[in-house]
PDB file of C-alpha atoms in Angstrom:
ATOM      1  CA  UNK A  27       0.000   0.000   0.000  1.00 78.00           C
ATOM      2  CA  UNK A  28       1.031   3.350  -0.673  1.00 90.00           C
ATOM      3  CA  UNK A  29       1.609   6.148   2.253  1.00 95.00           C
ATOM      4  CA  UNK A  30       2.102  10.058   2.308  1.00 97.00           C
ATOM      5  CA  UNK A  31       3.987  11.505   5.276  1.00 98.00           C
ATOM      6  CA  UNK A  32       3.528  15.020   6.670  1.00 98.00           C
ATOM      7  CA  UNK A  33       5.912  15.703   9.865  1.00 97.00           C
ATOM      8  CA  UNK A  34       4.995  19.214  10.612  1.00 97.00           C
ATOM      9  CA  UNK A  35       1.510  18.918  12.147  1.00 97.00           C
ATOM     10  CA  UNK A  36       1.481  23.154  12.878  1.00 97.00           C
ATOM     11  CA  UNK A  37       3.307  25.558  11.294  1.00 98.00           C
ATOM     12  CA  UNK A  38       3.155  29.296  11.113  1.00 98.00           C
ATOM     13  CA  UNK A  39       4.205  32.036   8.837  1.00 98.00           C
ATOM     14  CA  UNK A  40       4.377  35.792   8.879  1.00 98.00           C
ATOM     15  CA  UNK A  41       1.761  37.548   6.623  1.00 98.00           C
ATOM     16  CA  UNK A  42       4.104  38.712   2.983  1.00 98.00           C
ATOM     17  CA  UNK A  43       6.142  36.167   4.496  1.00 98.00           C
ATOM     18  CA  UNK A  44       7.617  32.647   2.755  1.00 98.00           C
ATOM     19  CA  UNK A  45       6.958  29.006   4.227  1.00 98.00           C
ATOM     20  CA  UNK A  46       7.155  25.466   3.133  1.00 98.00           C
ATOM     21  CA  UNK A  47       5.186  22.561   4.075  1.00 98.00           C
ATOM     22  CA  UNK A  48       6.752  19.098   3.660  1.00 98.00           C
ATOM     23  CA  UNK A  49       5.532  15.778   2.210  1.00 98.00           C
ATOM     24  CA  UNK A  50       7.370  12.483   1.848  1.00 98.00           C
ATOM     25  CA  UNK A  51       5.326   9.442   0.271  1.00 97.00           C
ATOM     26  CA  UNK A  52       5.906   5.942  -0.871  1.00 96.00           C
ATOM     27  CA  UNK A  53       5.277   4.150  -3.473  1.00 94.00           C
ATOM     28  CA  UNK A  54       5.759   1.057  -6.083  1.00 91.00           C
ATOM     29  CA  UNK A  55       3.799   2.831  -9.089  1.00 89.00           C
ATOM     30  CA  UNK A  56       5.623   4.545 -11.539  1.00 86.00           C
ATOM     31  CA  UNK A  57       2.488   6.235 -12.798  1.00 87.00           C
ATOM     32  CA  UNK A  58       0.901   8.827 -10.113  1.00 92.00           C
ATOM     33  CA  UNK A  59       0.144  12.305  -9.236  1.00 93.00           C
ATOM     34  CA  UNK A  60       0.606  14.321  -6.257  1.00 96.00           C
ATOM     35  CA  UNK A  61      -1.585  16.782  -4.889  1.00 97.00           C
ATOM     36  CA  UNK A  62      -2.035  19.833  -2.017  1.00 98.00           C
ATOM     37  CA  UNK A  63      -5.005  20.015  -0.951  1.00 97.00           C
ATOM     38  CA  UNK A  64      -6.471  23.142   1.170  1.00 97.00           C
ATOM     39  CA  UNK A  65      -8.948  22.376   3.760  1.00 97.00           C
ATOM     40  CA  UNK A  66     -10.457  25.835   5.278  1.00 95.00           C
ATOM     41  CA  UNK A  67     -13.052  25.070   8.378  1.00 93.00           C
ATOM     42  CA  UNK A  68     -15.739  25.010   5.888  1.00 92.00           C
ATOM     43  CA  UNK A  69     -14.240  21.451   4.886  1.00 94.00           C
ATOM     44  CA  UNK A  70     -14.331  21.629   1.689  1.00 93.00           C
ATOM     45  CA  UNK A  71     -11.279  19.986  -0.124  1.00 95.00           C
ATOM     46  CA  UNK A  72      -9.561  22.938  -2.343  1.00 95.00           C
ATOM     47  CA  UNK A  73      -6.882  21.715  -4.947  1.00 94.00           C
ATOM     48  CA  UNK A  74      -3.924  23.703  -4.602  1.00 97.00           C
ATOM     49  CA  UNK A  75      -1.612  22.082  -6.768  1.00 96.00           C
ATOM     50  CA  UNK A  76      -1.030  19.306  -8.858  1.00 95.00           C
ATOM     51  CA  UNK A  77       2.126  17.380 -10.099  1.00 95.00           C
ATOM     52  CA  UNK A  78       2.346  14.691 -12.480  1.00 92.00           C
ATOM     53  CA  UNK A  79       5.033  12.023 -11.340  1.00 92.00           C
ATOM     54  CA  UNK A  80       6.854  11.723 -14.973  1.00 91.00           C
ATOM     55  CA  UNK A  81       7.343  15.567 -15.010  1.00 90.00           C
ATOM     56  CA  UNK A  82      10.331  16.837 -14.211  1.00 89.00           C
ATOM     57  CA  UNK A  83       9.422  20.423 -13.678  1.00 94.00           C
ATOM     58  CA  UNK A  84       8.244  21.754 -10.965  1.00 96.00           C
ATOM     59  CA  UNK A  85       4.500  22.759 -11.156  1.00 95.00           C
ATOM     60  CA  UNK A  86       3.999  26.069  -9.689  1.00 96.00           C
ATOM     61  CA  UNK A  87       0.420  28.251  -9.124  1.00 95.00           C
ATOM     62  CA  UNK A  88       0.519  31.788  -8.814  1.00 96.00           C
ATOM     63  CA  UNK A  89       2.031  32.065  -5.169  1.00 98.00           C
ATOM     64  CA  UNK A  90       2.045  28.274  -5.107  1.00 98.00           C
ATOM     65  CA  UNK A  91       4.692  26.389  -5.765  1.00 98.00           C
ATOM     66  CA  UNK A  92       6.139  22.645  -4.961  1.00 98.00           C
ATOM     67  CA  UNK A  93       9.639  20.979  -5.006  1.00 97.00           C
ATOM     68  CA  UNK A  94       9.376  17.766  -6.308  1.00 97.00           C
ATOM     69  CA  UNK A  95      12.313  15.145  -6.232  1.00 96.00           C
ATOM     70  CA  UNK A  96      11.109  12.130  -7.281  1.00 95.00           C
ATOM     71  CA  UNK A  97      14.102   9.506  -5.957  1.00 94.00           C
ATOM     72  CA  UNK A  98      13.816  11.306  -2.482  1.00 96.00           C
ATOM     73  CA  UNK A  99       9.534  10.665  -2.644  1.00 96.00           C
ATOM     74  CA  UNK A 100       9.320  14.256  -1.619  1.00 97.00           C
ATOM     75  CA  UNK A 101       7.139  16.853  -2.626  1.00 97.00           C
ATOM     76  CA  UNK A 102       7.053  20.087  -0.671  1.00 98.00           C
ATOM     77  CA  UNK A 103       4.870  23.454  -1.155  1.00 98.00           C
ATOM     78  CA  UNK A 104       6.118  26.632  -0.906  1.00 98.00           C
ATOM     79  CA  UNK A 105       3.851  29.515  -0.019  1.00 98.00           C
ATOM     80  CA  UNK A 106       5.176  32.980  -1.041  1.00 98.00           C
ATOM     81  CA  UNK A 107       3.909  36.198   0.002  1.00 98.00           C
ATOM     82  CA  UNK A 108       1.862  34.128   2.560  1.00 98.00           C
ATOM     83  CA  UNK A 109      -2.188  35.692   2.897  1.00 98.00           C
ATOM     84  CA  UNK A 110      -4.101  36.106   5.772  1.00 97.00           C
ATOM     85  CA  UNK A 111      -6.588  33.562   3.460  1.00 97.00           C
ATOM     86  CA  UNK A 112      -3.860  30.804   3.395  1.00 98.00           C
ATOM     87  CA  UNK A 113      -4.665  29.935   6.933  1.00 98.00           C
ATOM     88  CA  UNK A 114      -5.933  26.211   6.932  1.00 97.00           C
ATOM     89  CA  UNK A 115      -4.738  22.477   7.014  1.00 98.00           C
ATOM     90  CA  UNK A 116      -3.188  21.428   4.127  1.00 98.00           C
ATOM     91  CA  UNK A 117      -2.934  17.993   3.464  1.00 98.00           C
ATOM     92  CA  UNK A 118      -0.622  15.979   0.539  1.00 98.00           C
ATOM     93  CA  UNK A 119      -2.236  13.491  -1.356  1.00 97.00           C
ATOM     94  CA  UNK A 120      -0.708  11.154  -3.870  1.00 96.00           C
ATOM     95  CA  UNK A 121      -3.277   9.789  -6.242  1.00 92.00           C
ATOM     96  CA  UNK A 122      -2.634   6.310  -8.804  1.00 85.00           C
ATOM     97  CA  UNK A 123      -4.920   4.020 -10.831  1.00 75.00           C
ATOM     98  CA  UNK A 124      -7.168   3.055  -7.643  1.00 81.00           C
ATOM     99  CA  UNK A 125      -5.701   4.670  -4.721  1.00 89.00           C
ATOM    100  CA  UNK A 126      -5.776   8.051  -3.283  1.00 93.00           C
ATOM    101  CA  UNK A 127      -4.258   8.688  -0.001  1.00 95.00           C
ATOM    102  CA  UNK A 128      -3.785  11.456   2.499  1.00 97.00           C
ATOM    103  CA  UNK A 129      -1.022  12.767   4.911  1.00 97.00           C
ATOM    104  CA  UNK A 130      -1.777  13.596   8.550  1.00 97.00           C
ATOM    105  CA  UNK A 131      -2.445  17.363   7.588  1.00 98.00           C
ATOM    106  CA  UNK A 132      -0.641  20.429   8.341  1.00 98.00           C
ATOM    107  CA  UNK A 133      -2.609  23.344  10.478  1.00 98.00           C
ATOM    108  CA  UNK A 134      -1.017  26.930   9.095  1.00 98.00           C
ATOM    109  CA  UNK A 135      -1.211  29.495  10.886  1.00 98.00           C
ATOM    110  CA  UNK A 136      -0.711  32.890   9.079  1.00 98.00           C
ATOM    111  CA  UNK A 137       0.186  36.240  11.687  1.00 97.00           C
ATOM    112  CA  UNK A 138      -0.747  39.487  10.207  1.00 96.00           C
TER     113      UNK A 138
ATOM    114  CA  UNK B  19     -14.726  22.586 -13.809  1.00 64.00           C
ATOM    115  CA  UNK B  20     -15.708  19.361 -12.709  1.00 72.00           C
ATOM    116  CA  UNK B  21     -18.621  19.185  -9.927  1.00 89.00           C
ATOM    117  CA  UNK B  22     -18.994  16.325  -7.547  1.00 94.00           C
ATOM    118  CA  UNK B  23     -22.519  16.817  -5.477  1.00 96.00           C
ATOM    119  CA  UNK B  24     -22.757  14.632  -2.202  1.00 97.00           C
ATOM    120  CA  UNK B  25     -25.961  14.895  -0.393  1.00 97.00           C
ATOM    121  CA  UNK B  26     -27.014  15.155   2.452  1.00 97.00           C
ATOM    122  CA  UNK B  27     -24.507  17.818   3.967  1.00 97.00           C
ATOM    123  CA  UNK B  28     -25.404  17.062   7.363  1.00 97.00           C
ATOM    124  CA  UNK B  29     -27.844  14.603   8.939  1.00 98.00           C
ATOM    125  CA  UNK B  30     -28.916  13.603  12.404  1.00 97.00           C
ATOM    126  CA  UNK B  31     -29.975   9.685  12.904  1.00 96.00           C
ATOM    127  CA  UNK B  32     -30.795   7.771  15.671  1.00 97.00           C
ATOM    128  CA  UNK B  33     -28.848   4.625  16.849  1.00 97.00           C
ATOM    129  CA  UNK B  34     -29.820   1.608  15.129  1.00 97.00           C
ATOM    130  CA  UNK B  35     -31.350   3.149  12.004  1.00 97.00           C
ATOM    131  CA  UNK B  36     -28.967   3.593   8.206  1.00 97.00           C
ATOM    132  CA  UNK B  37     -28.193   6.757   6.620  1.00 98.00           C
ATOM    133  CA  UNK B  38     -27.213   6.968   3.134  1.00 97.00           C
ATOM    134  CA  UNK B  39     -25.214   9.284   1.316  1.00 98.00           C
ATOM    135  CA  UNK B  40     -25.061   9.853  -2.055  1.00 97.00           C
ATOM    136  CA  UNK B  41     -22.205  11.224  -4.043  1.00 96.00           C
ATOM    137  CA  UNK B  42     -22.960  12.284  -7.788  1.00 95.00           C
ATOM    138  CA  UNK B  43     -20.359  13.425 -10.366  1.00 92.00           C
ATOM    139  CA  UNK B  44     -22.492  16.074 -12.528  1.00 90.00           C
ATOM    140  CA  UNK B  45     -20.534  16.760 -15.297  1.00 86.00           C
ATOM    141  CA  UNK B  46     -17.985  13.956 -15.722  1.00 86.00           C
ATOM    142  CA  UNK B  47     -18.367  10.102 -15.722  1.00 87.00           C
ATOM    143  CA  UNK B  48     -16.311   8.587 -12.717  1.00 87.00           C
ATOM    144  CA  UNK B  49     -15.304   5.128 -13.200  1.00 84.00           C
ATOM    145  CA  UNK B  50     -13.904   5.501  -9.331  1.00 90.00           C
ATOM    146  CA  UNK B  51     -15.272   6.991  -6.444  1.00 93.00           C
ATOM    147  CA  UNK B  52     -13.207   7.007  -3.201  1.00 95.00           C
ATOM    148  CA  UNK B  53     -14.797   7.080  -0.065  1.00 97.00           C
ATOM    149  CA  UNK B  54     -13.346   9.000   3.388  1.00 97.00           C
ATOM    150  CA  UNK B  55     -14.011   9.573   6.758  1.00 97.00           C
ATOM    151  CA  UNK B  56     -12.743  12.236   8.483  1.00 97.00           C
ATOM    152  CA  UNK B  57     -12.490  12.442  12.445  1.00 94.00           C
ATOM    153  CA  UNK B  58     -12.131  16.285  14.414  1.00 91.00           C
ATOM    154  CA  UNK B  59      -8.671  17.340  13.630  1.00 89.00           C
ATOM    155  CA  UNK B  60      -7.927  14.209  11.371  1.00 94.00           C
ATOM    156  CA  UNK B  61      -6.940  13.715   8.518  1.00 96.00           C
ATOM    157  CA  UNK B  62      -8.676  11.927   5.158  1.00 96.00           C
ATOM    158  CA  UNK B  63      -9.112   8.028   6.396  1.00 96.00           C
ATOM    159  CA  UNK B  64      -9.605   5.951   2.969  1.00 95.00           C
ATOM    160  CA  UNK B  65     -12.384   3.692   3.987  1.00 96.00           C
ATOM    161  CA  UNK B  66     -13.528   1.752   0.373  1.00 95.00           C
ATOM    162  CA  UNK B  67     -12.485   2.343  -3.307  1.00 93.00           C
ATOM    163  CA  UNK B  68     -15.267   1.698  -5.743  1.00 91.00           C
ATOM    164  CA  UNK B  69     -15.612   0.979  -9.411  1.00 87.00           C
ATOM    165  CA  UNK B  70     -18.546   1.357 -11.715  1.00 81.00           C
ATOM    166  CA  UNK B  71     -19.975  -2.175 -12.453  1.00 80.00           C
ATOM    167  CA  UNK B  72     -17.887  -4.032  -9.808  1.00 83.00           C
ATOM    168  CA  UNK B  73     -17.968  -4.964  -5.647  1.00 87.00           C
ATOM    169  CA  UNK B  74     -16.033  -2.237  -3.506  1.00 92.00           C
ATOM    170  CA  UNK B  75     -12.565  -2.447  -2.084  1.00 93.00           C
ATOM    171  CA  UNK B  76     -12.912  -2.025   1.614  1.00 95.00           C
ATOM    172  CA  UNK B  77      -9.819  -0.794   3.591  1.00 94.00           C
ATOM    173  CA  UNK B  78      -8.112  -3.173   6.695  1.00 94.00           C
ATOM    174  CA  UNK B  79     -10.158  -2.406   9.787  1.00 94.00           C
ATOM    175  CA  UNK B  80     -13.682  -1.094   8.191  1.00 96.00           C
ATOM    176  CA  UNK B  81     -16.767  -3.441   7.796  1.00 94.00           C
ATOM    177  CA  UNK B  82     -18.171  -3.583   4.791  1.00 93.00           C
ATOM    178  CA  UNK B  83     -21.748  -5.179   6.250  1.00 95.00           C
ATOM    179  CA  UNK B  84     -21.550  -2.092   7.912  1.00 96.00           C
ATOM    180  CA  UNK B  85     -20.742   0.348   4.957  1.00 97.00           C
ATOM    181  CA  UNK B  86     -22.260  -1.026   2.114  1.00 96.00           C
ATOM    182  CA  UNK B  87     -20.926   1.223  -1.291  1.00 94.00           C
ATOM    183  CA  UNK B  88     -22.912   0.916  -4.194  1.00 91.00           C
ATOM    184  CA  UNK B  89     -21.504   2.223  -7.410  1.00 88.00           C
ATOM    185  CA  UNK B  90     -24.586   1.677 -10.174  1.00 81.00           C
ATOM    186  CA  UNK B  91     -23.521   3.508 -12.907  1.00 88.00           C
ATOM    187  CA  UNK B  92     -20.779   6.227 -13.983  1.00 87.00           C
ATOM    188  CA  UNK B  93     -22.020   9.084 -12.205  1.00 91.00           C
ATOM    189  CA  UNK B  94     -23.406   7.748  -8.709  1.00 92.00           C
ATOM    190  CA  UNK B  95     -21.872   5.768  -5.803  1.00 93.00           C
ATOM    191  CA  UNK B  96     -23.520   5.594  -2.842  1.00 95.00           C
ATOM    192  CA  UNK B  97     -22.334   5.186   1.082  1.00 97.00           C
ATOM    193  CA  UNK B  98     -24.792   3.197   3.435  1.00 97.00           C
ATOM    194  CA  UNK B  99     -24.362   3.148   6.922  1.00 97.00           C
ATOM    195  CA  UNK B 100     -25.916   0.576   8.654  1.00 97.00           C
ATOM    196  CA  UNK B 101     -27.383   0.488  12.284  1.00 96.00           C
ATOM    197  CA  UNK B 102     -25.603   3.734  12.984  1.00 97.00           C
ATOM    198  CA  UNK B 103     -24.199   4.344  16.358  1.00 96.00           C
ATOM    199  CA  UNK B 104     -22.797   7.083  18.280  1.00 96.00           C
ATOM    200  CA  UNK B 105     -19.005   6.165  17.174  1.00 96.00           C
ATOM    201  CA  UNK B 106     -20.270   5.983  13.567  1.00 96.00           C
ATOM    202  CA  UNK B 107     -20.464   9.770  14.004  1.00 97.00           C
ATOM    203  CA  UNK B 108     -18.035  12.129  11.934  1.00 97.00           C
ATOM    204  CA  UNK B 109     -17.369  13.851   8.168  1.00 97.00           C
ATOM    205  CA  UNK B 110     -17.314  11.505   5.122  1.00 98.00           C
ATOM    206  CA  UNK B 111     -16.766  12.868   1.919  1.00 98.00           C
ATOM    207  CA  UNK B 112     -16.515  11.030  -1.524  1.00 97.00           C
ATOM    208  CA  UNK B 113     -13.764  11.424  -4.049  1.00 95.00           C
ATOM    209  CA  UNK B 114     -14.469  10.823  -7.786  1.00 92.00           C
ATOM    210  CA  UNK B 115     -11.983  10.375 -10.086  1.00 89.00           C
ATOM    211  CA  UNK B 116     -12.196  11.342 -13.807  1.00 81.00           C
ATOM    212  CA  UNK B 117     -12.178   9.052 -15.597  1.00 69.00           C
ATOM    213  CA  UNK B 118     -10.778   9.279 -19.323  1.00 72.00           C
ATOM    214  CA  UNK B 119      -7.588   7.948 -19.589  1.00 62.00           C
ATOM    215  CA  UNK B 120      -5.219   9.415 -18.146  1.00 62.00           C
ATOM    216  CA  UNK B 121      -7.210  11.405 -16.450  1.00 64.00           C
ATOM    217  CA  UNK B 122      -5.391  11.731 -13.022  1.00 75.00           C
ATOM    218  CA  UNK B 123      -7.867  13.675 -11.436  1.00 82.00           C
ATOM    219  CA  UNK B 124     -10.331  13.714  -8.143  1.00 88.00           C
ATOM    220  CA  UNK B 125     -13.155  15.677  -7.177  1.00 92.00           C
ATOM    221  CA  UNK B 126     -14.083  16.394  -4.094  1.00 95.00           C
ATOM    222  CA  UNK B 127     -18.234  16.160  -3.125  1.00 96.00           C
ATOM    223  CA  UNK B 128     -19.051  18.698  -0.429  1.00 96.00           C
ATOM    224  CA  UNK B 129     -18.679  16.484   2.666  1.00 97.00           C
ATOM    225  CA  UNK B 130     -21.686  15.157   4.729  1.00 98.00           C
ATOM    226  CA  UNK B 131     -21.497  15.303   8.112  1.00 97.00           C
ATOM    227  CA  UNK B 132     -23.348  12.478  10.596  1.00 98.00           C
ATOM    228  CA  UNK B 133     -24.561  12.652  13.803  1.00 97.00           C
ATOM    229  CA  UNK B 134     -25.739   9.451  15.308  1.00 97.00           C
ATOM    230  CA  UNK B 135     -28.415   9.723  18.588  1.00 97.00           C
TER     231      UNK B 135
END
């Protein structure tokens, strides 16, 4: 079975300020897609960002962005310019033929 | 964009009845519909994977007399939960994935949240 890891269950960034949220997953597929997901209270899953697993590139989103490295199974998002709005859990989520699992979450905490 | 419409969004049941939830993808056929749970301050607990046509995949630990998943036709899968009780309680949202080839994407329904009395 696959897994998705998330070690930083809180984090907290200054408003205008930069932060990165980790993710480490496993895997035997070589076909698969990574996600980050925003969950505000509301609960309603927001896509963030998406990465296909046989891209190289990076995919990046406006102030969204992710490190990928694909032998390491880590995929990181970067928040620049963090938002008062940006405050939420975030959760990684890798995504193959029949399987879609989440990490543990992250809580951010944005301080104006 | 896609749409995935779960209904209810929130019910209240009393112990020993079923509840069922319905997850519909509107504008997309999904040939697999993922089912969660989600506990206060949890994350996203896969509980069943289902596939148009076929019997769902039930995760280790969750019983699927008690969960029954029906997944009829391309754009509806449905969640049954059985003689509800009080721990039966919390969020479950469906997942649908697209599903042209290739597709690798999932849509989140709106989340229904159970309360068991």
């Amino acid at each position: 079975a696959q897994t998705v890891t998330q070690s930083q269950p809180e984090m907290s960034v200054q408003e205008a300020e930069t932060v990165t949220l980790s993710c480490t997953y496993d895997t035997s597929e070589s076909d698969y897609y990574l996600f980050w997901y925003k969950q505000p209270p509301s609960r309603q899953m927001i896509l963030v960002i998406r990465q296909e697993a046989y891209k190289q590139q990076n995919a990046t989103e406006n102030r969204f962005s992710v490190n990928f490295q694909k032998a390491a199974k880590s995929f990181s998002l970067k928040i620049s310019d963090s938002q008062l709005g940006d405050a939420a859990m975030y959760f990684c989520a890798l995504l193959n033929n029949n399987d879609m699992r989440f990490g543990a979450g992250t809580r951010l905490t944005v301080k104006p | 964009g896609a749409v995935v419409s779960q209904h209810p969004s929130w019910v209240i049941c009393k112990s020993g009845t079923s509840v069922k939830i319905e997850c519909r993808s509107l504008d997309f056929q999904a040939t697999t519909m993922f089912w969660y749970r989600q506990f206060p301050k949890q994350s996203l607990m896969l509980m069943a994977t289902s596939n148009e046509g076929s019997k769902a995949t039930y995760e280790q630990g969750v019983e699927k007399d008690k969960f029954l998943i029906n997944h009829a036709s391309l754009t509806l899968s449905t969640l049954t939960v059985t003689s509800a009780h009080p721990e039966d309680s919390s969020f479950y949202i469906c997942s649908a994935r697209d599903g042209r080839q290739g597709a690798y994407r999932a849509f989140f329904g709106q989340g229904t949240r159970l309360t068991v009395v």
